[in-house]
C-alpha positions as a Markdown table, in Angstrom:
| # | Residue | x | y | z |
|---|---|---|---|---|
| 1 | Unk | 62.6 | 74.5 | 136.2 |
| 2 | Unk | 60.1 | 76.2 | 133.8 |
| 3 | Unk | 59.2 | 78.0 | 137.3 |
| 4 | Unk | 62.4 | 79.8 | 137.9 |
| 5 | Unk | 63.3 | 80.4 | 134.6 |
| 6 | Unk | 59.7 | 82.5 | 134.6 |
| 7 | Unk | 60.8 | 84.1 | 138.1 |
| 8 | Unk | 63.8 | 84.8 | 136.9 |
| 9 | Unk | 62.7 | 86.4 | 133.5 |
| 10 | Unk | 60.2 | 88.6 | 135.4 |
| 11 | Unk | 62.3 | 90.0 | 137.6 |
| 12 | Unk | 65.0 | 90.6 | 135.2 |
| 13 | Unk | 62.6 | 92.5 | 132.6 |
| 14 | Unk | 61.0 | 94.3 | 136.0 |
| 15 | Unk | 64.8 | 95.7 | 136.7 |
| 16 | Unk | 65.4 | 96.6 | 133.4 |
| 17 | Unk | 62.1 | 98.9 | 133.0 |
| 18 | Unk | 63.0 | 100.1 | 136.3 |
| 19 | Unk | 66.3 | 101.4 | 135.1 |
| 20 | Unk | 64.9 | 102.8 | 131.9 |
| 21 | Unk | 61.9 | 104.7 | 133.5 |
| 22 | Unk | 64.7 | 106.0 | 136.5 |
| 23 | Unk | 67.0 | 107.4 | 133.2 |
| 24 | Unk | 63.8 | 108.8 | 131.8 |
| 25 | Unk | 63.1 | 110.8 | 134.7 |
| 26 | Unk | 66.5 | 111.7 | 134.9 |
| 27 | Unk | 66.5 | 113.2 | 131.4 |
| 28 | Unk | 66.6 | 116.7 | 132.0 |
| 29 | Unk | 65.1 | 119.3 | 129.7 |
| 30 | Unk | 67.4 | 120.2 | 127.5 |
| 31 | Unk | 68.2 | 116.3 | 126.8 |
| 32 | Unk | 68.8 | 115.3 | 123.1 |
| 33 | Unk | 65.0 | 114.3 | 121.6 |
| 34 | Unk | 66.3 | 111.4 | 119.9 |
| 35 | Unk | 67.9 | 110.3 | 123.7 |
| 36 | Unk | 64.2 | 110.6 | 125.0 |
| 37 | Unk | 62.7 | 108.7 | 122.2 |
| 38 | Unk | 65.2 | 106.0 | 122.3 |
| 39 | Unk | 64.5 | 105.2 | 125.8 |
| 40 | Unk | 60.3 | 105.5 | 125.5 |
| 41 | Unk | 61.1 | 103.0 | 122.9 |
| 42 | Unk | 62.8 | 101.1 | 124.8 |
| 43 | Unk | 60.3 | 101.1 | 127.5 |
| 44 | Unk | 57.4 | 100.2 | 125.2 |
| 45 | Unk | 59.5 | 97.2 | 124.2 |
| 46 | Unk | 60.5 | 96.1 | 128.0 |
| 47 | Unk | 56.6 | 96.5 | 128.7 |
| 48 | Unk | 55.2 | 94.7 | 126.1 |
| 49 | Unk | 58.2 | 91.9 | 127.1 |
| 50 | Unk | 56.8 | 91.6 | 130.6 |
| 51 | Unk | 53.0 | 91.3 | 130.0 |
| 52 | Unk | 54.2 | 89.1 | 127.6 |
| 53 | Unk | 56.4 | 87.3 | 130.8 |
| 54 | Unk | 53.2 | 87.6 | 132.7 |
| 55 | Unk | 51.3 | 85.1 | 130.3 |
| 56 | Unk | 53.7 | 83.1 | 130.9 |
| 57 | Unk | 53.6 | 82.6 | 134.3 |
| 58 | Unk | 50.1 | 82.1 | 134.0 |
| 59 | Unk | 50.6 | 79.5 | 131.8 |
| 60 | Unk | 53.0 | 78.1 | 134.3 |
| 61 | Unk | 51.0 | 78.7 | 136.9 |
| 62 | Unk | 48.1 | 76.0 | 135.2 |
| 63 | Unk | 50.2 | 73.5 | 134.5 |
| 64 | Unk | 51.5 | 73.6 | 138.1 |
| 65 | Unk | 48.1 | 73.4 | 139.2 |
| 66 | Unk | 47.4 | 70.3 | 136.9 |
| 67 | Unk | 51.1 | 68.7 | 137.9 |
| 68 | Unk | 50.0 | 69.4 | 141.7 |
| 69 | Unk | 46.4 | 67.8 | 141.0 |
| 70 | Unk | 48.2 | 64.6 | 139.5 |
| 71 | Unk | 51.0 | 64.5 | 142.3 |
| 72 | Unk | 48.2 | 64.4 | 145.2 |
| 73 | Unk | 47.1 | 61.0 | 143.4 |
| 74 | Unk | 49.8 | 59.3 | 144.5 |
| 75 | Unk | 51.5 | 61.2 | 147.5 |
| 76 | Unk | 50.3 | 61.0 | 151.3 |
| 77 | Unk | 49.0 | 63.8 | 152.7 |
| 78 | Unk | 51.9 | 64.8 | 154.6 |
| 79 | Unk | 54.5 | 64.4 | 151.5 |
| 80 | Unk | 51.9 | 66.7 | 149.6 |
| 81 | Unk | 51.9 | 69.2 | 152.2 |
| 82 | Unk | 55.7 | 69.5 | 151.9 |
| 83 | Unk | 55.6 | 69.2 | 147.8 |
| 84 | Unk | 53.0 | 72.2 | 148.0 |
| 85 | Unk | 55.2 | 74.3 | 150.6 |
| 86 | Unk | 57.5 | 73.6 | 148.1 |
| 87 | Unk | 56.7 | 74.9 | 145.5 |
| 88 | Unk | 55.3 | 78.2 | 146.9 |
| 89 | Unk | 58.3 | 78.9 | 148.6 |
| 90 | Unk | 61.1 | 78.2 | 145.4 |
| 91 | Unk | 59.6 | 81.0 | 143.9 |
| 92 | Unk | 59.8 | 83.8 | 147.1 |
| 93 | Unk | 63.4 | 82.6 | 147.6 |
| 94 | Unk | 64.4 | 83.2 | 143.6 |
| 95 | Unk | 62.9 | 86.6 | 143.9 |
| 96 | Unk | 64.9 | 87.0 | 147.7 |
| 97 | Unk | 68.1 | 85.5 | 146.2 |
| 98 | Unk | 67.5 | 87.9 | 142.8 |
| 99 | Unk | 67.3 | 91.2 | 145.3 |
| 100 | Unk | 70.1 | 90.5 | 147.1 |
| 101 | Unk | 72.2 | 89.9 | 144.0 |
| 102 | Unk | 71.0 | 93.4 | 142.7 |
| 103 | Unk | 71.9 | 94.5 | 145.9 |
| 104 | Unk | 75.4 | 92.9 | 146.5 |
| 105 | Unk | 75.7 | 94.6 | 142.5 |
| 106 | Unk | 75.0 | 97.8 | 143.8 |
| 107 | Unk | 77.6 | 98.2 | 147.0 |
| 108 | Unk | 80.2 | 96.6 | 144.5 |
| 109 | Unk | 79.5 | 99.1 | 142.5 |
| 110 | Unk | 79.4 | 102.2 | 144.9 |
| 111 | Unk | 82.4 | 100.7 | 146.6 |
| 112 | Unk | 83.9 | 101.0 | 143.2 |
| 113 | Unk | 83.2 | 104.6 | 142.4 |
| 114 | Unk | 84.2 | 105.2 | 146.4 |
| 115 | Unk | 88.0 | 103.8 | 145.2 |
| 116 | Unk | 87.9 | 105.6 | 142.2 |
| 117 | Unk | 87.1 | 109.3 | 143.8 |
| 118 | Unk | 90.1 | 109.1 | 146.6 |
């Protein structure tokens, strides 16, 4: 659980400084300062968040190791093969299932502004 809600928290705060740094370099020269300085602030602040996130998942990432070391105690080989696959996979698929959210976001959207113009 701790696992996806780490996933999911990375790639969120990932999305989010990806949006902020795409509207900084949108700014154009003759933006308002205060419009420029609200976003770098904003960007030091989702930054900070994600290294921040980062530790985290390191953190998550030791206890997994110790949770793994206990589980192949007590679990045949073949059950620890499949715990292990597992767990490696869970992650992939909530970053897979994540981007094609984003993405099923982003037609609905475009579809929307398609509706709007005609």
């Amino acid at each position: 659980g701790d696992l996806d809600k780490v996933v999911n928290l990375l790639l969120s705060l990932s999305g989010r400084l990806a949006r902020v740094e795409s509207a900084l370099g949108s700014l154009g020269p003759h933006a308002a300062a205060e419009d420029k300085v609200a976003l770098r602030e904003k960007q030091r602040l989702l930054v900070a968040q994600l290294e921040d996130a980062k530790e985290l998942k390191e953190h998550v990432g030791r206890r997994e190791e110790a949770v793994g070391a206990m589980v192949a105690r007590y679990l045949p080989t073949e059950h620890l093969q499949d715990y292990q696959h597992f767990v490696k996979m869970k992650s992939a698929l909530i970053a897979e299932q994540r981007e094609l959210e984003e993405k099923i976001k982003l037609g609905q959207e475009q579809l929307q502004c398609l509706r709007e113009s005609l």
